[in-house]
Amino acid sequence: MALLTLIDPAAAQETAKAAAGVPADSKYVFNTFLFLVAGFLVMWMAAGFAMLEAGMVRTKNVAMQCTKNIGLYAIAGLMFWVVGYNLMYDGVDGGFLGSFTPKMIPDPAQDTGDYAAASDWFFQMVFCATAASIVSGTLAERIKLWPFLVFVAILCGIIYPIQGAWKWGAGWLDGMGFLDFAGSTIVHSTGGWAALVGAIILGARQGKYGKDGSVHAIPGSSMPLATLGTFILWLGWFGFNGGSQLALGSLEDASSVSRIFANTNLAAAGG
């Protein structure tokens, strides 16, 4: 009875009618629009990561850190197209991985889903690159350029897609009821574990500890740059979390995205 008093049957009926009355073309347009705009915001986070990292490393390493972030995104885009997307989504069917084939974008006449296939690939690609960005920040001033880029290729082409297939690709974890709305495990845990392993293998930054075990402060090159990067990341999270609704073609979806934006901002404000 308590549930019945909280739900207005008339309002629920009107919402259902409104959702059912949305033309298929409108759903396609709005869903695709969400993927593209949210994907753009997540890609904008790459600038935030680059600025934050460049501001927190020593001056002599700023150029290298910026180069790593540019190379990271280029490699992520190529690897996720060549093998990553289909390894994550193509024919997983409750298993552990998909197929080792490139992602083929269909012609507009054949693109008949609820969103444009290319928009979905773009949105998923920037998530993959974000996992690599987590590693970039952790290994700043610890690893040279080429070994880092080789690892990014492996992460974005094999490691991230395989573990992503387990849930988002309808793999074995999905069959067990595992939940991951916006990548807390698929993106952030994967990037975090990879970063932790790298940090353990490579050790501390040079100059961080003295021979007697004393800790030496390593001041960053530019706090204003790091601050700007932080605000860019704050902005980008609205695309990361809001886009994870994966739809904007109904009143319920629009309401959910709005609440996600509000919760994201509250979480950021609360630290």
PDB file of N, CA and C in Angstrom, residues 135-205:
ATOM      1  N   VAL A 135      46.533   5.648 -16.326  1.00  0.00           N
ATOM      2  CA  VAL A 135      47.895   5.116 -16.267  1.00  0.00           C
ATOM      3  C   VAL A 135      48.909   6.224 -16.514  1.00  0.00           C
ATOM      4  N   SER A 136      48.599   7.104 -17.453  1.00  0.00           N
ATOM      5  CA  SER A 136      49.519   8.194 -17.789  1.00  0.00           C
ATOM      6  C   SER A 136      49.848   9.054 -16.582  1.00  0.00           C
ATOM      7  N   GLY A 137      48.837   9.415 -15.811  1.00  0.00           N
ATOM      8  CA  GLY A 137      49.073  10.259 -14.649  1.00  0.00           C
ATOM      9  C   GLY A 137      49.894   9.571 -13.579  1.00  0.00           C
ATOM     10  N   THR A 138      49.609   8.287 -13.364  1.00  0.00           N
ATOM     11  CA  THR A 138      50.332   7.553 -12.326  1.00  0.00           C
ATOM     12  C   THR A 138      51.803   7.365 -12.680  1.00  0.00           C
ATOM     13  N   LEU A 139      52.080   7.118 -13.946  1.00  0.00           N
ATOM     14  CA  LEU A 139      53.451   6.828 -14.365  1.00  0.00           C
ATOM     15  C   LEU A 139      54.207   8.069 -14.823  1.00  0.00           C
ATOM     16  N   ALA A 140      53.660   9.246 -14.556  1.00  0.00           N
ATOM     17  CA  ALA A 140      54.362  10.482 -14.919  1.00  0.00           C
ATOM     18  C   ALA A 140      55.733  10.524 -14.261  1.00  0.00           C
ATOM     19  N   GLU A 141      56.733  10.872 -15.025  1.00  0.00           N
ATOM     20  CA  GLU A 141      58.128  10.968 -14.574  1.00  0.00           C
ATOM     21  C   GLU A 141      58.722   9.621 -14.158  1.00  0.00           C
ATOM     22  N   ARG A 142      58.084   8.525 -14.566  1.00  0.00           N
ATOM     23  CA  ARG A 142      58.601   7.196 -14.211  1.00  0.00           C
ATOM     24  C   ARG A 142      58.961   6.368 -15.435  1.00  0.00           C
ATOM     25  N   ILE A 143      58.396   6.684 -16.598  1.00  0.00           N
ATOM     26  CA  ILE A 143      58.541   5.819 -17.766  1.00  0.00           C
ATOM     27  C   ILE A 143      58.845   6.665 -18.999  1.00  0.00           C
ATOM     28  N   LYS A 144      59.626   6.098 -19.915  1.00  0.00           N
ATOM     29  CA  LYS A 144      59.961   6.796 -21.152  1.00  0.00           C
ATOM     30  C   LYS A 144      58.803   6.702 -22.143  1.00  0.00           C
ATOM     31  N   LEU A 145      58.911   7.481 -23.216  1.00  0.00           N
ATOM     32  CA  LEU A 145      57.796   7.622 -24.154  1.00  0.00           C
ATOM     33  C   LEU A 145      57.420   6.309 -24.825  1.00  0.00           C
ATOM     34  N   TRP A 146      58.359   5.650 -25.492  1.00  0.00           N
ATOM     35  CA  TRP A 146      58.008   4.501 -26.321  1.00  0.00           C
ATOM     36  C   TRP A 146      57.510   3.303 -25.523  1.00  0.00           C
ATOM     37  N   PRO A 147      58.106   2.949 -24.407  1.00  0.00           N
ATOM     38  CA  PRO A 147      57.506   1.863 -23.610  1.00  0.00           C
ATOM     39  C   PRO A 147      56.082   2.179 -23.162  1.00  0.00           C
ATOM     40  N   PHE A 148      55.831   3.448 -22.845  1.00  0.00           N
ATOM     41  CA  PHE A 148      54.483   3.835 -22.433  1.00  0.00           C
ATOM     42  C   PHE A 148      53.495   3.665 -23.581  1.00  0.00           C
ATOM     43  N   LEU A 149      53.869   4.104 -24.781  1.00  0.00           N
ATOM     44  CA  LEU A 149      52.963   4.008 -25.924  1.00  0.00           C
ATOM     45  C   LEU A 149      52.710   2.553 -26.317  1.00  0.00           C
ATOM     46  N   VAL A 150      53.716   1.701 -26.188  1.00  0.00           N
ATOM     47  CA  VAL A 150      53.517   0.276 -26.458  1.00  0.00           C
ATOM     48  C   VAL A 150      52.500  -0.307 -25.478  1.00  0.00           C
ATOM     49  N   PHE A 151      52.613   0.067 -24.211  1.00  0.00           N
ATOM     50  CA  PHE A 151      51.649  -0.434 -23.229  1.00  0.00           C
ATOM     51  C   PHE A 151      50.244   0.089 -23.519  1.00  0.00           C
ATOM     52  N   VAL A 152      50.132   1.351 -23.944  1.00  0.00           N
ATOM     53  CA  VAL A 152      48.820   1.903 -24.283  1.00  0.00           C
ATOM     54  C   VAL A 152      48.176   1.090 -25.397  1.00  0.00           C
ATOM     55  N   ALA A 153      48.957   0.687 -26.396  1.00  0.00           N
ATOM     56  CA  ALA A 153      48.425  -0.122 -27.491  1.00  0.00           C
ATOM     57  C   ALA A 153      47.894  -1.458 -26.971  1.00  0.00           C
ATOM     58  N   ILE A 154      48.617  -2.072 -26.054  1.00  0.00           N
ATOM     59  CA  ILE A 154      48.172  -3.348 -25.479  1.00  0.00           C
ATOM     60  C   ILE A 154      46.924  -3.150 -24.617  1.00  0.00           C
ATOM     61  N   LEU A 155      46.918  -2.089 -23.824  1.00  0.00           N
ATOM     62  CA  LEU A 155      45.774  -1.816 -22.952  1.00  0.00           C
ATOM     63  C   LEU A 155      44.513  -1.552 -23.760  1.00  0.00           C
ATOM     64  N   CYS A 156      44.611  -0.697 -24.775  1.00  0.00           N
ATOM     65  CA  CYS A 156      43.429  -0.286 -25.538  1.00  0.00           C
ATOM     66  C   CYS A 156      42.997  -1.315 -26.576  1.00  0.00           C
ATOM     67  N   GLY A 157      43.925  -2.156 -27.013  1.00  0.00           N
ATOM     68  CA  GLY A 157      43.577  -3.143 -28.024  1.00  0.00           C
ATOM     69  C   GLY A 157      43.215  -4.505 -27.474  1.00  0.00           C
ATOM     70  N   ILE A 158      43.671  -4.817 -26.258  1.00  0.00           N
ATOM     71  CA  ILE A 158      43.459  -6.166 -25.724  1.00  0.00           C
ATOM     72  C   ILE A 158      42.892  -6.156 -24.302  1.00  0.00           C
ATOM     73  N   ILE A 159      43.619  -5.536 -23.367  1.00  0.00           N
ATOM     74  CA  ILE A 159      43.237  -5.643 -21.953  1.00  0.00           C
ATOM     75  C   ILE A 159      41.875  -5.016 -21.682  1.00  0.00           C
ATOM     76  N   TYR A 160      41.712  -3.748 -22.028  1.00  0.00           N
ATOM     77  CA  TYR A 160      40.443  -3.059 -21.764  1.00  0.00           C
ATOM     78  C   TYR A 160      39.270  -3.718 -22.492  1.00  0.00           C
ATOM     79  N   PRO A 161      39.383  -4.029 -23.799  1.00  0.00           N
ATOM     80  CA  PRO A 161      38.232  -4.630 -24.483  1.00  0.00           C
ATOM     81  C   PRO A 161      37.816  -5.985 -23.910  1.00  0.00           C
ATOM     82  N   ILE A 162      38.786  -6.805 -23.518  1.00  0.00           N
ATOM     83  CA  ILE A 162      38.429  -8.131 -23.008  1.00  0.00           C
ATOM     84  C   ILE A 162      37.662  -8.023 -21.697  1.00  0.00           C
ATOM     85  N   GLN A 163      38.188  -7.231 -20.751  1.00  0.00           N
ATOM     86  CA  GLN A 163      37.456  -7.136 -19.486  1.00  0.00           C
ATOM     87  C   GLN A 163      36.158  -6.348 -19.659  1.00  0.00           C
ATOM     88  N   GLY A 164      36.098  -5.430 -20.633  1.00  0.00           N
ATOM     89  CA  GLY A 164      34.851  -4.737 -20.922  1.00  0.00           C
ATOM     90  C   GLY A 164      33.801  -5.664 -21.497  1.00  0.00           C
ATOM     91  N   ALA A 165      34.253  -6.667 -22.257  1.00  0.00           N
ATOM     92  CA  ALA A 165      33.326  -7.638 -22.837  1.00  0.00           C
ATOM     93  C   ALA A 165      32.611  -8.445 -21.767  1.00  0.00           C
ATOM     94  N   TRP A 166      33.245  -8.604 -20.627  1.00  0.00           N
ATOM     95  CA  TRP A 166      32.645  -9.421 -19.573  1.00  0.00           C
ATOM     96  C   TRP A 166      31.332  -8.844 -19.066  1.00  0.00           C
ATOM     97  N   LYS A 167      31.188  -7.517 -19.091  1.00  0.00           N
ATOM     98  CA  LYS A 167      29.948  -6.888 -18.640  1.00  0.00           C
ATOM     99  C   LYS A 167      29.237  -6.172 -19.782  1.00  0.00           C
ATOM    100  N   TRP A 168      29.854  -5.123 -20.314  1.00  0.00           N
ATOM    101  CA  TRP A 168      29.180  -4.309 -21.327  1.00  0.00           C
ATOM    102  C   TRP A 168      28.982  -5.053 -22.645  1.00  0.00           C
ATOM    103  N   GLY A 169      29.796  -6.067 -22.895  1.00  0.00           N
ATOM    104  CA  GLY A 169      29.630  -6.857 -24.108  1.00  0.00           C
ATOM    105  C   GLY A 169      28.737  -8.060 -23.919  1.00  0.00           C
ATOM    106  N   ALA A 170      27.991  -8.095 -22.807  1.00  0.00           N
ATOM    107  CA  ALA A 170      27.080  -9.210 -22.486  1.00  0.00           C
ATOM    108  C   ALA A 170      27.848 -10.504 -22.268  1.00  0.00           C
ATOM    109  N   GLY A 171      28.977 -10.402 -21.553  1.00  0.00           N
ATOM    110  CA  GLY A 171      29.784 -11.573 -21.252  1.00  0.00           C
ATOM    111  C   GLY A 171      29.375 -12.261 -19.965  1.00  0.00           C
ATOM    112  N   TRP A 172      30.298 -13.034 -19.404  1.00  0.00           N
ATOM    113  CA  TRP A 172      29.972 -13.893 -18.262  1.00  0.00           C
ATOM    114  C   TRP A 172      29.610 -13.106 -17.006  1.00  0.00           C
ATOM    115  N   LEU A 173      30.244 -11.952 -16.778  1.00  0.00           N
ATOM    116  CA  LEU A 173      29.885 -11.155 -15.606  1.00  0.00           C
ATOM    117  C   LEU A 173      28.475 -10.586 -15.739  1.00  0.00           C
ATOM    118  N   ASP A 174      28.116 -10.197 -16.948  1.00  0.00           N
ATOM    119  CA  ASP A 174      26.768  -9.680 -17.175  1.00  0.00           C
ATOM    120  C   ASP A 174      25.732 -10.758 -16.885  1.00  0.00           C
ATOM    121  N   GLY A 175      26.038 -11.984 -17.262  1.00  0.00           N
ATOM    122  CA  GLY A 175      25.124 -13.089 -17.000  1.00  0.00           C
ATOM    123  C   GLY A 175      24.944 -13.380 -15.524  1.00  0.00           C
ATOM    124  N   MET A 176      25.913 -12.968 -14.709  1.00  0.00           N
ATOM    125  CA  MET A 176      25.821 -13.170 -13.260  1.00  0.00           C
ATOM    126  C   MET A 176      25.120 -12.013 -12.558  1.00  0.00           C
ATOM    127  N   GLY A 177      24.713 -10.996 -13.329  1.00  0.00           N
ATOM    128  CA  GLY A 177      24.008  -9.870 -12.740  1.00  0.00           C
ATOM    129  C   GLY A 177      24.901  -8.743 -12.279  1.00  0.00           C
ATOM    130  N   PHE A 178      26.161  -8.761 -12.661  1.00  0.00           N
ATOM    131  CA  PHE A 178      27.099  -7.705 -12.268  1.00  0.00           C
ATOM    132  C   PHE A 178      26.660  -6.369 -12.859  1.00  0.00           C
ATOM    133  N   LEU A 179      26.789  -5.280 -12.084  1.00  0.00           N
ATOM    134  CA  LEU A 179      26.366  -3.956 -12.519  1.00  0.00           C
ATOM    135  C   LEU A 179      27.554  -3.008 -12.596  1.00  0.00           C
ATOM    136  N   ASP A 180      27.602  -2.225 -13.658  1.00  0.00           N
ATOM    137  CA  ASP A 180      28.611  -1.171 -13.801  1.00  0.00           C
ATOM    138  C   ASP A 180      28.013  -0.105 -14.706  1.00  0.00           C
ATOM    139  N   PHE A 181      27.464   0.942 -14.090  1.00  0.00           N
ATOM    140  CA  PHE A 181      26.719   1.936 -14.861  1.00  0.00           C
ATOM    141  C   PHE A 181      27.630   2.821 -15.700  1.00  0.00           C
ATOM    142  N   ALA A 182      28.667   3.386 -15.111  1.00  0.00           N
ATOM    143  CA  ALA A 182      29.489   4.369 -15.822  1.00  0.00           C
ATOM    144  C   ALA A 182      30.978   4.036 -15.765  1.00  0.00           C
ATOM    145  N   GLY A 183      31.301   2.764 -15.669  1.00  0.00           N
ATOM    146  CA  GLY A 183      32.693   2.367 -15.788  1.00  0.00           C
ATOM    147  C   GLY A 183      33.513   2.370 -14.526  1.00  0.00           C
ATOM    148  N   SER A 184      32.880   2.290 -13.360  1.00  0.00           N
ATOM    149  CA  SER A 184      33.661   2.286 -12.120  1.00  0.00           C
ATOM    150  C   SER A 184      34.628   1.109 -12.077  1.00  0.00           C
ATOM    151  N   THR A 185      34.230  -0.015 -12.655  1.00  0.00           N
ATOM    152  CA  THR A 185      35.120  -1.174 -12.755  1.00  0.00           C
ATOM    153  C   THR A 185      35.766  -1.257 -14.128  1.00  0.00           C
ATOM    154  N   ILE A 186      34.965  -1.185 -15.165  1.00  0.00           N
ATOM    155  CA  ILE A 186      35.473  -1.400 -16.518  1.00  0.00           C
ATOM    156  C   ILE A 186      36.505  -0.355 -16.916  1.00  0.00           C
ATOM    157  N   VAL A 187      36.286   0.887 -16.556  1.00  0.00           N
ATOM    158  CA  VAL A 187      37.227   1.955 -16.918  1.00  0.00           C
ATOM    159  C   VAL A 187      38.213   2.218 -15.785  1.00  0.00           C
ATOM    160  N   HIS A 188      37.691   2.585 -14.630  1.00  0.00           N
ATOM    161  CA  HIS A 188      38.553   3.114 -13.570  1.00  0.00           C
ATOM    162  C   HIS A 188      39.317   2.018 -12.830  1.00  0.00           C
ATOM    163  N   SER A 189      38.686   0.896 -12.579  1.00  0.00           N
ATOM    164  CA  SER A 189      39.411  -0.189 -11.926  1.00  0.00           C
ATOM    165  C   SER A 189      40.472  -0.763 -12.858  1.00  0.00           C
ATOM    166  N   THR A 190      40.134  -0.911 -14.123  1.00  0.00           N
ATOM    167  CA  THR A 190      41.111  -1.426 -15.086  1.00  0.00           C
ATOM    168  C   THR A 190      42.313  -0.497 -15.201  1.00  0.00           C
ATOM    169  N   GLY A 191      42.036   0.796 -15.391  1.00  0.00           N
ATOM    170  CA  GLY A 191      43.126   1.759 -15.454  1.00  0.00           C
ATOM    171  C   GLY A 191      43.903   1.832 -14.158  1.00  0.00           C
ATOM    172  N   GLY A 192      43.190   1.744 -13.030  1.00  0.00           N
ATOM    173  CA  GLY A 192      43.841   1.822 -11.729  1.00  0.00           C
ATOM    174  C   GLY A 192      44.750   0.638 -11.454  1.00  0.00           C
ATOM    175  N   TRP A 193      44.292  -0.570 -11.771  1.00  0.00           N
ATOM    176  CA  TRP A 193      45.133  -1.753 -11.554  1.00  0.00           C
ATOM    177  C   TRP A 193      46.352  -1.726 -12.463  1.00  0.00           C
ATOM    178  N   ALA A 194      46.148  -1.313 -13.712  1.00  0.00           N
ATOM    179  CA  ALA A 194      47.283  -1.215 -14.634  1.00  0.00           C
ATOM    180  C   ALA A 194      48.297  -0.194 -14.134  1.00  0.00           C
ATOM    181  N   ALA A 195      47.796   0.925 -13.623  1.00  0.00           N
ATOM    182  CA  ALA A 195      48.683   1.961 -13.093  1.00  0.00           C
ATOM    183  C   ALA A 195      49.425   1.473 -11.857  1.00  0.00           C
ATOM    184  N   LEU A 196      48.724   0.740 -10.986  1.00  0.00           N
ATOM    185  CA  LEU A 196      49.359   0.221  -9.773  1.00  0.00           C
ATOM    186  C   LEU A 196      50.490  -0.747 -10.112  1.00  0.00           C
ATOM    187  N   VAL A 197      50.233  -1.647 -11.041  1.00  0.00           N
ATOM    188  CA  VAL A 197      51.270  -2.602 -11.446  1.00  0.00           C
ATOM    189  C   VAL A 197      52.471  -1.864 -12.026  1.00  0.00           C
ATOM    190  N   GLY A 198      52.193  -0.860 -12.872  1.00  0.00           N
ATOM    191  CA  GLY A 198      53.286  -0.084 -13.447  1.00  0.00           C
ATOM    192  C   GLY A 198      54.096   0.646 -12.397  1.00  0.00           C
ATOM    193  N   ALA A 199      53.411   1.225 -11.417  1.00  0.00           N
ATOM    194  CA  ALA A 199      54.108   1.959 -10.359  1.00  0.00           C
ATOM    195  C   ALA A 199      54.962   1.028  -9.505  1.00  0.00           C
ATOM    196  N   ILE A 200      54.458  -0.178  -9.240  1.00  0.00           N
ATOM    197  CA  ILE A 200      55.230  -1.142  -8.447  1.00  0.00           C
ATOM    198  C   ILE A 200      56.480  -1.587  -9.204  1.00  0.00           C
ATOM    199  N   ILE A 201      56.313  -1.862 -10.489  1.00  0.00           N
ATOM    200  CA  ILE A 201      57.446  -2.334 -11.289  1.00  0.00           C
ATOM    201  C   ILE A 201      58.493  -1.240 -11.475  1.00  0.00           C
ATOM    202  N   LEU A 202      58.041  -0.017 -11.767  1.00  0.00           N
ATOM    203  CA  LEU A 202      58.969   1.071 -12.070  1.00  0.00           C
ATOM    204  C   LEU A 202      59.538   1.729 -10.824  1.00  0.00           C
ATOM    205  N   GLY A 203      58.807   1.673  -9.735  1.00  0.00           N
ATOM    206  CA  GLY A 203      59.280   2.301  -8.508  1.00  0.00           C
ATOM    207  C   GLY A 203      58.951   3.780  -8.449  1.00  0.00           C
ATOM    208  N   ALA A 204      59.471   4.436  -7.431  1.00  0.00           N
ATOM    209  CA  ALA A 204      59.173   5.854  -7.204  1.00  0.00           C
ATOM    210  C   ALA A 204      59.871   6.740  -8.231  1.00  0.00           C
ATOM    211  N   ARG A 205      59.395   7.975  -8.336  1.00  0.00           N
ATOM    212  CA  ARG A 205      60.047   8.953  -9.207  1.00  0.00           C
ATOM    213  C   ARG A 205      61.455   9.258  -8.701  1.00  0.00           C
TER     214      ARG A 205
END
